[in-house]
PDB file of C-alpha atoms and ligand atoms in Angstrom:
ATOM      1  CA  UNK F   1     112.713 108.958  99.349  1.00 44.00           C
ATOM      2  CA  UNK F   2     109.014 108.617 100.782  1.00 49.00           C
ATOM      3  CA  UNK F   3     108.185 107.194 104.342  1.00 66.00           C
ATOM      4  CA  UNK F   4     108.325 103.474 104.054  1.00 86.00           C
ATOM      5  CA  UNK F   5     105.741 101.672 102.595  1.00 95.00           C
ATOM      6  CA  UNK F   6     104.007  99.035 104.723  1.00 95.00           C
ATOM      7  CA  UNK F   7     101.314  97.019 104.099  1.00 97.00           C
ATOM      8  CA  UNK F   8      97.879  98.149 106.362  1.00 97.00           C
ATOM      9  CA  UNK F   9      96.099  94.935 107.200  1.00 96.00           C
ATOM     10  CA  UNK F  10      92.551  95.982 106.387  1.00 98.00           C
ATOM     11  CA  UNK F  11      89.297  94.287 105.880  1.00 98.00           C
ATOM     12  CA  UNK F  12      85.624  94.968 105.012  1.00 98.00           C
ATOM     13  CA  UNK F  13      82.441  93.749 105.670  1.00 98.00           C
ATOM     14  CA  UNK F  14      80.639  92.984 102.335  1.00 98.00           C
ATOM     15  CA  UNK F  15      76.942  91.897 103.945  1.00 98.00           C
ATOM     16  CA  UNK F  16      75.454  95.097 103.437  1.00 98.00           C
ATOM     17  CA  UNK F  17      76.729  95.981 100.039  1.00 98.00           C
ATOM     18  CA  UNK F  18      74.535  95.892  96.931  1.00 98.00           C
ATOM     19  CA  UNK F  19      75.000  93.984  93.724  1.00 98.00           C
ATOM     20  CA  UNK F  20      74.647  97.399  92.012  1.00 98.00           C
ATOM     21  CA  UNK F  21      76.763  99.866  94.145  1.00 98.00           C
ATOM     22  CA  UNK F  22      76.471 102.771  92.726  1.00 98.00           C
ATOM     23  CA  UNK F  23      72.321 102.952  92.436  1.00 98.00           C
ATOM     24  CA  UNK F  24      70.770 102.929  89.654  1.00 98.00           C
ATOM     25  CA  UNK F  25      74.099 102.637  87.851  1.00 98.00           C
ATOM     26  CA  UNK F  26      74.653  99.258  86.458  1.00 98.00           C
ATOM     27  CA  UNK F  27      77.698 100.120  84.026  1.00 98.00           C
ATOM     28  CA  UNK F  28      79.276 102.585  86.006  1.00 98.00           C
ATOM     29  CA  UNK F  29      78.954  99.507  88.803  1.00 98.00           C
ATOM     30  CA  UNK F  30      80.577  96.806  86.337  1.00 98.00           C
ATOM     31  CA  UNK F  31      83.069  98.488  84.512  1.00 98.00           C
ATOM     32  CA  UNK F  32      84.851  99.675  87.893  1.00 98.00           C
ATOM     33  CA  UNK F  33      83.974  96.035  89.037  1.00 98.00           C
ATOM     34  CA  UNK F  34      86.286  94.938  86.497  1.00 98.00           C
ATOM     35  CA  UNK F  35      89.039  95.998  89.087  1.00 98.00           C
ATOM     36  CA  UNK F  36      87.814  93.000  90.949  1.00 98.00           C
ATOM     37  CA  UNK F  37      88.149  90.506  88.302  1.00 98.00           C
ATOM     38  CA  UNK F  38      91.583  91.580  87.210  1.00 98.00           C
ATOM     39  CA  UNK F  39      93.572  92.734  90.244  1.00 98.00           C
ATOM     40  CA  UNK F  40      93.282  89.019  92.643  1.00 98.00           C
ATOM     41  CA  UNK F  41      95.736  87.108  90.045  1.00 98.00           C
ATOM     42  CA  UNK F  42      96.915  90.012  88.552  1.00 98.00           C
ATOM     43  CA  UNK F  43      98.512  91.376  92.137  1.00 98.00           C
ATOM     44  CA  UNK F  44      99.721  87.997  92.802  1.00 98.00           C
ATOM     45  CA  UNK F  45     101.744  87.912  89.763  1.00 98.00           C
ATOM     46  CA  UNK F  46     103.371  91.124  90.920  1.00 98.00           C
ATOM     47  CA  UNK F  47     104.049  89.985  94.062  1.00 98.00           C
ATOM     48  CA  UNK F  48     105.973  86.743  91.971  1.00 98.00           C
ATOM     49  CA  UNK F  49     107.803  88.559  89.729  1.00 98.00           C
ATOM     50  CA  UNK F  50     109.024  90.891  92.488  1.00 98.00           C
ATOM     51  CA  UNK F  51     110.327  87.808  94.240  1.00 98.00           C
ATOM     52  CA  UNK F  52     112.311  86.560  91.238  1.00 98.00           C
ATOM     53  CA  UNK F  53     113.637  90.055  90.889  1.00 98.00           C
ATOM     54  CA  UNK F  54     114.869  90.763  95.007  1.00 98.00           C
ATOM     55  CA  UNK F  55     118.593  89.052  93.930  1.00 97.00           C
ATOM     56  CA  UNK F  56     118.746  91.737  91.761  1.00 97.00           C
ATOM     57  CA  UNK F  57     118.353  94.101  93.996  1.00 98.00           C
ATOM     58  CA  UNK F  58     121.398  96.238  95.505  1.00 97.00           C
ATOM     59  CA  UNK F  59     119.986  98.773  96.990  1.00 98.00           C
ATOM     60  CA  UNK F  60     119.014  98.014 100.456  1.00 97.00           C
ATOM     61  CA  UNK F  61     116.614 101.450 100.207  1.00 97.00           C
ATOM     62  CA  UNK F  62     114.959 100.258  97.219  1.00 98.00           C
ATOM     63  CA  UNK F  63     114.700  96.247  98.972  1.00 98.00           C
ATOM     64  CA  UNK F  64     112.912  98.080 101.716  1.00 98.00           C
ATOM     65  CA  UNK F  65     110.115  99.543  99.238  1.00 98.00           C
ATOM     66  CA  UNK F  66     109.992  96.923  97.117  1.00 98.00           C
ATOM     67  CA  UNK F  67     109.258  94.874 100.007  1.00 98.00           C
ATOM     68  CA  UNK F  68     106.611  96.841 101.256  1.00 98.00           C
ATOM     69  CA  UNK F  69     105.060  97.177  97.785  1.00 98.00           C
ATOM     70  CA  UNK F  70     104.536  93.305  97.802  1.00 98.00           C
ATOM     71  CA  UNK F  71     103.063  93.661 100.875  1.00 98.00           C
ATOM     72  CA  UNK F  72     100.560  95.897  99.554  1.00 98.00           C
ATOM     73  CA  UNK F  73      99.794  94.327  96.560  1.00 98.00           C
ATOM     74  CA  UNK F  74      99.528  90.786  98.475  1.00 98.00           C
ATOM     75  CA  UNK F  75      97.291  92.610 100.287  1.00 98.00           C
ATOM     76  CA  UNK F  76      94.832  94.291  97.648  1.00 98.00           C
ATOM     77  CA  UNK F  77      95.069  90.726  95.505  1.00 98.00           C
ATOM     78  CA  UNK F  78      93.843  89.368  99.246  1.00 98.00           C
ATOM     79  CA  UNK F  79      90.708  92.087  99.278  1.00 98.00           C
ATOM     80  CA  UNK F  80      89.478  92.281  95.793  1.00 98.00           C
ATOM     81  CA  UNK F  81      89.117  88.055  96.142  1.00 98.00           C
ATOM     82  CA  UNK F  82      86.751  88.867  98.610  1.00 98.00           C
ATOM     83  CA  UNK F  83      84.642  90.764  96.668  1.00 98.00           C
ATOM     84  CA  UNK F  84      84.622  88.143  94.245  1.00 98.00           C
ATOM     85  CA  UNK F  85      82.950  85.793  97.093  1.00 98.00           C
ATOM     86  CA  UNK F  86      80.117  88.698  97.209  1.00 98.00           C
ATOM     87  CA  UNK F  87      79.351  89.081  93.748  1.00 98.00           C
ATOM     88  CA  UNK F  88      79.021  84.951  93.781  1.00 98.00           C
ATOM     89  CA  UNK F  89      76.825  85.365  96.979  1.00 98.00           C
ATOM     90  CA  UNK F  90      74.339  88.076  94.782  1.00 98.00           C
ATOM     91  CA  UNK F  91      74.879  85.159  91.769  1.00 98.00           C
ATOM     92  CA  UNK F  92      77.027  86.560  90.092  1.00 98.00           C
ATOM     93  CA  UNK F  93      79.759  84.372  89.321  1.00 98.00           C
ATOM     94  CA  UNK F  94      82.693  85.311  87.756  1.00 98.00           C
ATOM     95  CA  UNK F  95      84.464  81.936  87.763  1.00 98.00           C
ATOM     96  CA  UNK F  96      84.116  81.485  83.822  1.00 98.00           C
ATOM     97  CA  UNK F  97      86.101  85.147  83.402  1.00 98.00           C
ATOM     98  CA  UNK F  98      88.701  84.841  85.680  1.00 98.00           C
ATOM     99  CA  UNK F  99      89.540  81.399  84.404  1.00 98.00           C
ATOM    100  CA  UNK F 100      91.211  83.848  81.442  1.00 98.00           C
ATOM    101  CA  UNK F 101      93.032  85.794  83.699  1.00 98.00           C
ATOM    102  CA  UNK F 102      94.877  83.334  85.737  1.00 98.00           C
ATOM    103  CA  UNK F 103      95.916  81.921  82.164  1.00 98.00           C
ATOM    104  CA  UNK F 104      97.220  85.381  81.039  1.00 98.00           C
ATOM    105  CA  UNK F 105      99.387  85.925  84.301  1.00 98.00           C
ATOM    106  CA  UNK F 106     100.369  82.087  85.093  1.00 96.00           C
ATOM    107  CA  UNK F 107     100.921  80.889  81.839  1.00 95.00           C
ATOM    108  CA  UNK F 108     101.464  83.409  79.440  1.00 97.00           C
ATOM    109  CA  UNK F 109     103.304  85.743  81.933  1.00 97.00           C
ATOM    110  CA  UNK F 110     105.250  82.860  84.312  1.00 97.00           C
ATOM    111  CA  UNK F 111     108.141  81.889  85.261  1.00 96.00           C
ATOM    112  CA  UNK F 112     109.052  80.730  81.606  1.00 96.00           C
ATOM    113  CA  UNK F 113     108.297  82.330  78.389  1.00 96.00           C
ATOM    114  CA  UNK F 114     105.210  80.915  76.699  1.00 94.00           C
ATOM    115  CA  UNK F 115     105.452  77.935  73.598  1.00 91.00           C
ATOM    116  CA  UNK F 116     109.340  77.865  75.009  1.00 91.00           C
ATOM    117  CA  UNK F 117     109.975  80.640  73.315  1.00 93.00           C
ATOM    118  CA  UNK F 118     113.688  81.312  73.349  1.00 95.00           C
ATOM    119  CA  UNK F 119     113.908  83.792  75.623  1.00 95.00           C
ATOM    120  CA  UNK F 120     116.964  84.387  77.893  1.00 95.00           C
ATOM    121  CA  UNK F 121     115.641  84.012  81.458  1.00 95.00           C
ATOM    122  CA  UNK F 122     117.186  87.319  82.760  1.00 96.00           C
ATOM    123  CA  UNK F 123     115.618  89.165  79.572  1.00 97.00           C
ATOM    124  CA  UNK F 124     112.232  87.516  80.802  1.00 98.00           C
ATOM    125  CA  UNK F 125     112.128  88.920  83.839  1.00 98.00           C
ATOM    126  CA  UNK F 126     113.016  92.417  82.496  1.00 98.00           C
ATOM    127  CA  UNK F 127     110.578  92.122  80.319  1.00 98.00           C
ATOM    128  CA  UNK F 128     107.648  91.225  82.669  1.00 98.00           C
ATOM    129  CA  UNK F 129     108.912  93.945  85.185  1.00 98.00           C
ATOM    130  CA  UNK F 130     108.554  96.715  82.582  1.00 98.00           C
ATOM    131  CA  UNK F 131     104.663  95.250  81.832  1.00 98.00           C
ATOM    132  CA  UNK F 132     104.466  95.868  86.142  1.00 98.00           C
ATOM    133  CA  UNK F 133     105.950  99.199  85.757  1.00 98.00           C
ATOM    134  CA  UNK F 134     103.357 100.238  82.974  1.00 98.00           C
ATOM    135  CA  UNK F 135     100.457  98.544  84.848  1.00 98.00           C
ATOM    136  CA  UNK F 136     101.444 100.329  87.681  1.00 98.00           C
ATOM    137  CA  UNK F 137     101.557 103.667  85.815  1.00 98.00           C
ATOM    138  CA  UNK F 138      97.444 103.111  85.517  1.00 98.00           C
ATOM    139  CA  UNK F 139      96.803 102.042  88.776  1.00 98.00           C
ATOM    140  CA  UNK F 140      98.505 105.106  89.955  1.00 98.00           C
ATOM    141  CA  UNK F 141      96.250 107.224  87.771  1.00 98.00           C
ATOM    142  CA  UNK F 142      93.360 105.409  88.915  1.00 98.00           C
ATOM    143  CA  UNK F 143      94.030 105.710  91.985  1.00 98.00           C
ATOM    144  CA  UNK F 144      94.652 109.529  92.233  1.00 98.00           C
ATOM    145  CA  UNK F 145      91.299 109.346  90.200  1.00 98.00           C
ATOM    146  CA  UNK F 146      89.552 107.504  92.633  1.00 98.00           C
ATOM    147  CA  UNK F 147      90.444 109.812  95.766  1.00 98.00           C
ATOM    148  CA  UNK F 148      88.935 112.929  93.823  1.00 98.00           C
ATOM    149  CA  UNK F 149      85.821 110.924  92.433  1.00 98.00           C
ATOM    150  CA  UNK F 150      83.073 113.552  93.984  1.00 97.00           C
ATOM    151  CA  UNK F 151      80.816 112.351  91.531  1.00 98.00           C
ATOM    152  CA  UNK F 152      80.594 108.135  93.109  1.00 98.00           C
ATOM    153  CA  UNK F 153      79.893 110.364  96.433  1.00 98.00           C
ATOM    154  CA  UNK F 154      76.745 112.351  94.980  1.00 98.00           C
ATOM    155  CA  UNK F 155      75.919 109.041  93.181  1.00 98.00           C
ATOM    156  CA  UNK F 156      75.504 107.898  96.830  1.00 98.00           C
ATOM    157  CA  UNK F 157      77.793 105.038  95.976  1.00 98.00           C
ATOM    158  CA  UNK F 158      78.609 102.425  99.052  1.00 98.00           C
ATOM    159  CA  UNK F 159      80.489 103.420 101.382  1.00 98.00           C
ATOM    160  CA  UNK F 160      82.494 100.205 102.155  1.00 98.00           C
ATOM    161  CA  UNK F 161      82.870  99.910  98.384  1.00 98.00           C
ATOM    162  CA  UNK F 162      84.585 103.275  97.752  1.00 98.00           C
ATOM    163  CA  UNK F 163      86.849 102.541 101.376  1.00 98.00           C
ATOM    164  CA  UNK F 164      88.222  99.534  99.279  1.00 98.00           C
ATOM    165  CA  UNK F 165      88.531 101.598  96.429  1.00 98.00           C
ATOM    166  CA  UNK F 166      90.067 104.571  97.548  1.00 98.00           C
ATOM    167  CA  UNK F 167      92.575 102.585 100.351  1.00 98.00           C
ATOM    168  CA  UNK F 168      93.605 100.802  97.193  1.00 98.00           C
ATOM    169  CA  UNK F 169      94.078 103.668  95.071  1.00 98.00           C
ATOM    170  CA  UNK F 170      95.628 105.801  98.408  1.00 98.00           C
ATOM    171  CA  UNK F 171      98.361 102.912  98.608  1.00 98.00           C
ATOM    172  CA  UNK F 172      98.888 102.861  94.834  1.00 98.00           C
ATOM    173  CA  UNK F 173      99.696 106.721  94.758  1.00 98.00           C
ATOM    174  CA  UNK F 174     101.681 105.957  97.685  1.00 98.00           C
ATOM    175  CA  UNK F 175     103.980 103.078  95.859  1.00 98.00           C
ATOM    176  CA  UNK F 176     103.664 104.653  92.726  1.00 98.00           C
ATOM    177  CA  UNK F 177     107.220 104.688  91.855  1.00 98.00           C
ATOM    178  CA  UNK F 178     108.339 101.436  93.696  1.00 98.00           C
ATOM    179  CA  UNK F 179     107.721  99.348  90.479  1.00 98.00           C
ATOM    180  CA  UNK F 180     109.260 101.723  88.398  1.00 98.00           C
ATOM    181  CA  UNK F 181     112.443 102.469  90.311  1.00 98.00           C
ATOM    182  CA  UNK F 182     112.686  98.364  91.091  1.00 98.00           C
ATOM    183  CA  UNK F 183     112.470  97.897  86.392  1.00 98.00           C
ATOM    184  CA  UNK F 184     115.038 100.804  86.293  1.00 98.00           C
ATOM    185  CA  UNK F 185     117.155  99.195  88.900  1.00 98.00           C
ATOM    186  CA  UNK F 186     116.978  95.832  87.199  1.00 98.00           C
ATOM    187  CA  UNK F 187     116.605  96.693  83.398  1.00 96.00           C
ATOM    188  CA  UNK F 188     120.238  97.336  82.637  1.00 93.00           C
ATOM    189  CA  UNK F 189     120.955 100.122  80.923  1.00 94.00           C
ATOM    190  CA  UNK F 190     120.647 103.050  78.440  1.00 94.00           C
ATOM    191  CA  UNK F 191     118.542 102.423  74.846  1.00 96.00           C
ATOM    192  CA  UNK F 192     117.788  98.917  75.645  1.00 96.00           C
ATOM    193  CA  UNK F 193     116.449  99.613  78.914  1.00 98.00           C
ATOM    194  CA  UNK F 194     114.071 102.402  77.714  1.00 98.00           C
ATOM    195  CA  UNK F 195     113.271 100.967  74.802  1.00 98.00           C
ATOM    196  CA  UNK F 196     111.909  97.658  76.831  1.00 98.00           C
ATOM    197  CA  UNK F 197     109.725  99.801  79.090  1.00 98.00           C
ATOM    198  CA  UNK F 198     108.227 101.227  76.411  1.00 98.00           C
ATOM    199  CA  UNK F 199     107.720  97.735  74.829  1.00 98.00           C
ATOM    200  CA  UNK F 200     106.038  97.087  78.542  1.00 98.00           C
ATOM    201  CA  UNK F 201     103.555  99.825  77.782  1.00 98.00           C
ATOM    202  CA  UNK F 202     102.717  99.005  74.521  1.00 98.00           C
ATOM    203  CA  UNK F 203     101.615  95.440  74.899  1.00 98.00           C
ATOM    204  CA  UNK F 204     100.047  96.385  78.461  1.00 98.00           C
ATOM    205  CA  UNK F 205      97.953  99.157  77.415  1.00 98.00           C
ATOM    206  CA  UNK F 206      95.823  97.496  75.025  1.00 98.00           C
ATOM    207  CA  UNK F 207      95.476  94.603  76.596  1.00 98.00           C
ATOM    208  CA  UNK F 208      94.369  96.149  79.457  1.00 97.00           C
ATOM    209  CA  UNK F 209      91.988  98.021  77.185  1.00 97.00           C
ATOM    210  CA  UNK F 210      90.381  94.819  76.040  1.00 97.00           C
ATOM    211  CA  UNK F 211      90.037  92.824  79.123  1.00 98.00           C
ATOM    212  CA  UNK F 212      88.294  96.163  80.584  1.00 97.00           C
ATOM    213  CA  UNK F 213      85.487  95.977  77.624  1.00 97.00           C
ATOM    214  CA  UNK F 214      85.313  92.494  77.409  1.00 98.00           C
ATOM    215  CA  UNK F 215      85.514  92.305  81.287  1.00 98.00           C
ATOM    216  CA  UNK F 216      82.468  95.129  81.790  1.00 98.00           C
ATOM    217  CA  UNK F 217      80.644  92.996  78.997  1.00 98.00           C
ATOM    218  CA  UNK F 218      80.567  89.371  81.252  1.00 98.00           C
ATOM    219  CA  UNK F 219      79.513  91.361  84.052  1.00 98.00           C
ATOM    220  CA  UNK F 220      76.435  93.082  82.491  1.00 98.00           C
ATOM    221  CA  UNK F 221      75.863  89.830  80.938  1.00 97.00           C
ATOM    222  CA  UNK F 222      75.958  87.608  83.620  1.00 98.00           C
ATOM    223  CA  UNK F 223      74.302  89.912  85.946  1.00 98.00           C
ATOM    224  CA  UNK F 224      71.180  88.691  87.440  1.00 98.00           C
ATOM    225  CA  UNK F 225      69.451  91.731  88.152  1.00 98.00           C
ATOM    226  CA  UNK F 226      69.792  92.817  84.213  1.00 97.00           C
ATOM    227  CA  UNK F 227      68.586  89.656  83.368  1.00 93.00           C
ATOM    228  CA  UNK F 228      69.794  90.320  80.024  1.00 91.00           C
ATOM    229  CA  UNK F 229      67.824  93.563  79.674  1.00 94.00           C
ATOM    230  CA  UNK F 230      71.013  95.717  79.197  1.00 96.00           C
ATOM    231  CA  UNK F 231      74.160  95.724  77.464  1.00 97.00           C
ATOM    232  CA  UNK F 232      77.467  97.117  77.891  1.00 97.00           C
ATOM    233  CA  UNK F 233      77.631  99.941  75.455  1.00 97.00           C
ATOM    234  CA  UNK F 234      79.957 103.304  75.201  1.00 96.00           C
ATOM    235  CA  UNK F 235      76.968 105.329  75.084  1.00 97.00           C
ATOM    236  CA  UNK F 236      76.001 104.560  79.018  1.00 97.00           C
ATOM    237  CA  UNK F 237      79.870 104.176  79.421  1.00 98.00           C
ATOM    238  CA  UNK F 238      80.130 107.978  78.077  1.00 97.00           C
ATOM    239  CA  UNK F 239      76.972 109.285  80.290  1.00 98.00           C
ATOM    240  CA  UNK F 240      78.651 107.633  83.375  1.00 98.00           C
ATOM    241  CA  UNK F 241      81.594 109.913  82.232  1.00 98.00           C
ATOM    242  CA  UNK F 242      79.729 112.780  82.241  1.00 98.00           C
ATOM    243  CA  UNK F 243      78.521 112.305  85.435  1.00 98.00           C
ATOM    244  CA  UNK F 244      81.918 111.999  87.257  1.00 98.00           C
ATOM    245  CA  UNK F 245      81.548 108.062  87.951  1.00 98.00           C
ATOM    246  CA  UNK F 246      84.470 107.024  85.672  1.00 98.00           C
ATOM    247  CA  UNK F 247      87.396 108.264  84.580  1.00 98.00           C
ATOM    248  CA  UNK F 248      87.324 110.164  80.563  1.00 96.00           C
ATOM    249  CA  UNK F 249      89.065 108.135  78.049  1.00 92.00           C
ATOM    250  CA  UNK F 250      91.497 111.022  77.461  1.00 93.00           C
ATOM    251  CA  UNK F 251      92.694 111.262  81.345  1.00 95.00           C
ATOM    252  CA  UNK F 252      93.770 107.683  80.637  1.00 96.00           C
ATOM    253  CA  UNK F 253      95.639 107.746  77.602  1.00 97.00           C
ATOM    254  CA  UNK F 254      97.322 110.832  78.216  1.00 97.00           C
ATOM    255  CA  UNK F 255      98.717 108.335  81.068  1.00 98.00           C
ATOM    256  CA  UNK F 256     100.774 106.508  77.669  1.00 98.00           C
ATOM    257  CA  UNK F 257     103.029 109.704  76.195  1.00 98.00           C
ATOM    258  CA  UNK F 258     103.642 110.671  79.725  1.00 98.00           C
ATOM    259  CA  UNK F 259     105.023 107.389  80.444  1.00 98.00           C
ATOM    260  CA  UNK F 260     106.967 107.381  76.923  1.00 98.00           C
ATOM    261  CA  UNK F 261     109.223 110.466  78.005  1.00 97.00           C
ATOM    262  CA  UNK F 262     112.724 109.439  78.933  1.00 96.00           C
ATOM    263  CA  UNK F 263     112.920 111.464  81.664  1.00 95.00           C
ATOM    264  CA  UNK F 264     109.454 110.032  83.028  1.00 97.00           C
ATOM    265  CA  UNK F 265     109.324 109.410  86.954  1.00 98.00           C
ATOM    266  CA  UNK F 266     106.392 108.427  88.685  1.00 98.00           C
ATOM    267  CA  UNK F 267     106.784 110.761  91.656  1.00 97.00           C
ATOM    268  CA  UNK F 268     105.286 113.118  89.301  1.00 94.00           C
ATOM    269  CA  UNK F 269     101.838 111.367  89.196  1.00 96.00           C
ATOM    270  CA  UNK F 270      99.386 112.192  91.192  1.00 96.00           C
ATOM    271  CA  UNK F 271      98.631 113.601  94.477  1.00 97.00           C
ATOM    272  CA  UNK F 272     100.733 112.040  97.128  1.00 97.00           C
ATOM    273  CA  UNK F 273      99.051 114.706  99.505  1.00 97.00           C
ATOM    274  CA  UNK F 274      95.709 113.639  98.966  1.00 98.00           C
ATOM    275  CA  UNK F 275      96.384 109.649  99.494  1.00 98.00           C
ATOM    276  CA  UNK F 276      98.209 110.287 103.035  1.00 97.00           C
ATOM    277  CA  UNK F 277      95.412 112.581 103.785  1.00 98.00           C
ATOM    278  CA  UNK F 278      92.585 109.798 102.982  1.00 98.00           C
ATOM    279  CA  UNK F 279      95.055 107.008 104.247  1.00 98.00           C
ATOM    280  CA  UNK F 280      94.333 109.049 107.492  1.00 97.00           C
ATOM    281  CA  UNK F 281      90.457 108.909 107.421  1.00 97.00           C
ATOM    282  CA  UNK F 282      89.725 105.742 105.502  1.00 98.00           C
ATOM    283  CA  UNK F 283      87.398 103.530 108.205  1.00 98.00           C
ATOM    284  CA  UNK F 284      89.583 100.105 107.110  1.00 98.00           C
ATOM    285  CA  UNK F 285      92.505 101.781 107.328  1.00 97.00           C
ATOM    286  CA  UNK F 286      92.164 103.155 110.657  1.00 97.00           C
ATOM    287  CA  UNK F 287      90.584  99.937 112.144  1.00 97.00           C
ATOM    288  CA  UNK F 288      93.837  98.157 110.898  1.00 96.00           C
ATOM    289  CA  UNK F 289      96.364 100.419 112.772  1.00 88.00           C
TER     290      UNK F 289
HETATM  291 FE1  FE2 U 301      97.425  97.286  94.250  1.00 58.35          FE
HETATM  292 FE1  FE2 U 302     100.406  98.936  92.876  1.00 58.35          FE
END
């Protein structure tokens, strides 16, 4: 087992950050601020679902992690809210989007099934902590993505921008395996179990796909410094690619049939290394210890 998890209790001045982070970049900016619009409800839903799921738990190890992990994800739903406040400050809101998004994780994803469908409460939960698991299987791929990003460094992108980004990815490498090991704990057993986690991946992947687009799309729209003048397209999203300020298509979805293999564990993603090592440097990080 890793050292325990705990939550570092960070924060980050936003007054001297541009609208457009990465200059000059505009989608490379938006499609990684998607992060923003996504992770405030979406890491508070965790952090619910978790807390339905601690009866469950019988494995004091395992209570200890999966405590810490909603500690840390409490704490990155906490930080990326924030930046919310900033992009309204440059007038950008973002009010209209993330309307959507509390609907997706409140309603469709609560406490109950949606329409009442007839779903035994037990089975719910399973269900919704093998969507966490898969979500988690991107944020840890992200994350590890994030740390190595040389290309938002040559892009001269802010510097309290990529602290929030790489903390957040360093902690995610770091819990990687919590929400995994917390649906295999919980998910009963043998065919069933596996074949609900893969169930978990195949609704979250592309719906995650299609809140990124349409997500990146309300940005660029609503952006007042593009007045309109450009649009999200995969052509810029490809030469952003190119020049190391997102992640290639194919390092994601080769995420998916790793994830599919029964004998998947998230310890194997990632460099655990590399996040301690950054965890060490990162400016909010260190101010919070
Ligand atoms: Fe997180
Ligand atoms: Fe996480």
């Amino acid at each position: 087992m890793s050292a325990r998890i705990t939550p570092r209790r960070v924060s980050f001045d936003w007054s001297h950050t541009p609208l457009h982070w990465i200059p000059g970049e505009p989608t490379a900016t938006h499609v990684i601020n998607v992060l923003h619009l996504l992770l405030p409800a979406g890491e508070r839903w965790f952090v619910r679902v978790f807390k339905e799921g601690l009866p469950l738990v019988r494995d004091p190890e395992l209570l200890a992690e999966v405590k810490g992990f909603m500690g840390q994800e409490a704490t990155h739903s906490v930080q990326h809210a924030h930046v919310l406040d900033h992009l309204k400050a440059h007038r950008l809101d973002t009010a209209e989007f993330t309307r959507y998004v509390d609907f997706l994780f409140e309603r469709l994803l609560g406490e109950r099934p949606p329409l009442g469908a007839p779903i035994p409460e037990r089975e719910w939960l399973r269900f919704r902590l093998a969507v966490v698991a898969a979500i988690e299987q991107f944020t840890a791929v992200l994350g590890d993505w994030v740390l190595a990003a040389d290309g938002l460094d040559r892009a001269r992108a802010d510097e309290v921008m990529l602290d929030l980004l790489r903390w957040h990815g360093a902690e995610e490498v770091e819990h990687r395996a919590v929400a995994f090991d917390m649906y295999q704990h919980c998910g009963g057993t043998g065919t069933p179990r596996y074949a609900r986690r893969i169930a978990g991946m195949a609704v979250t992947a592309p719906v995650m796909l299609y809140l990124w687009v349409w997500g990146t799309a309300y940005l660029m729209r609503h952006d007042p410094q593009l007045a309109g003048r450009l649009r999200y397209s995969l052509a810029e999203h490809e030469k952003a690619v190119r020049k190391g300020l997102l992640p290639a298509w194919r390092e994601l979805g080769a995420a998916i049939p790793r994830y599919f293999r029964r004998s998947y564990h998230p310890s194997q993603e990632g460099s655990l290394s590399r996040a301690v090592e950054y965890l060490r440097r990162s400016p909010a990080a260190r101010a919070a210890s």
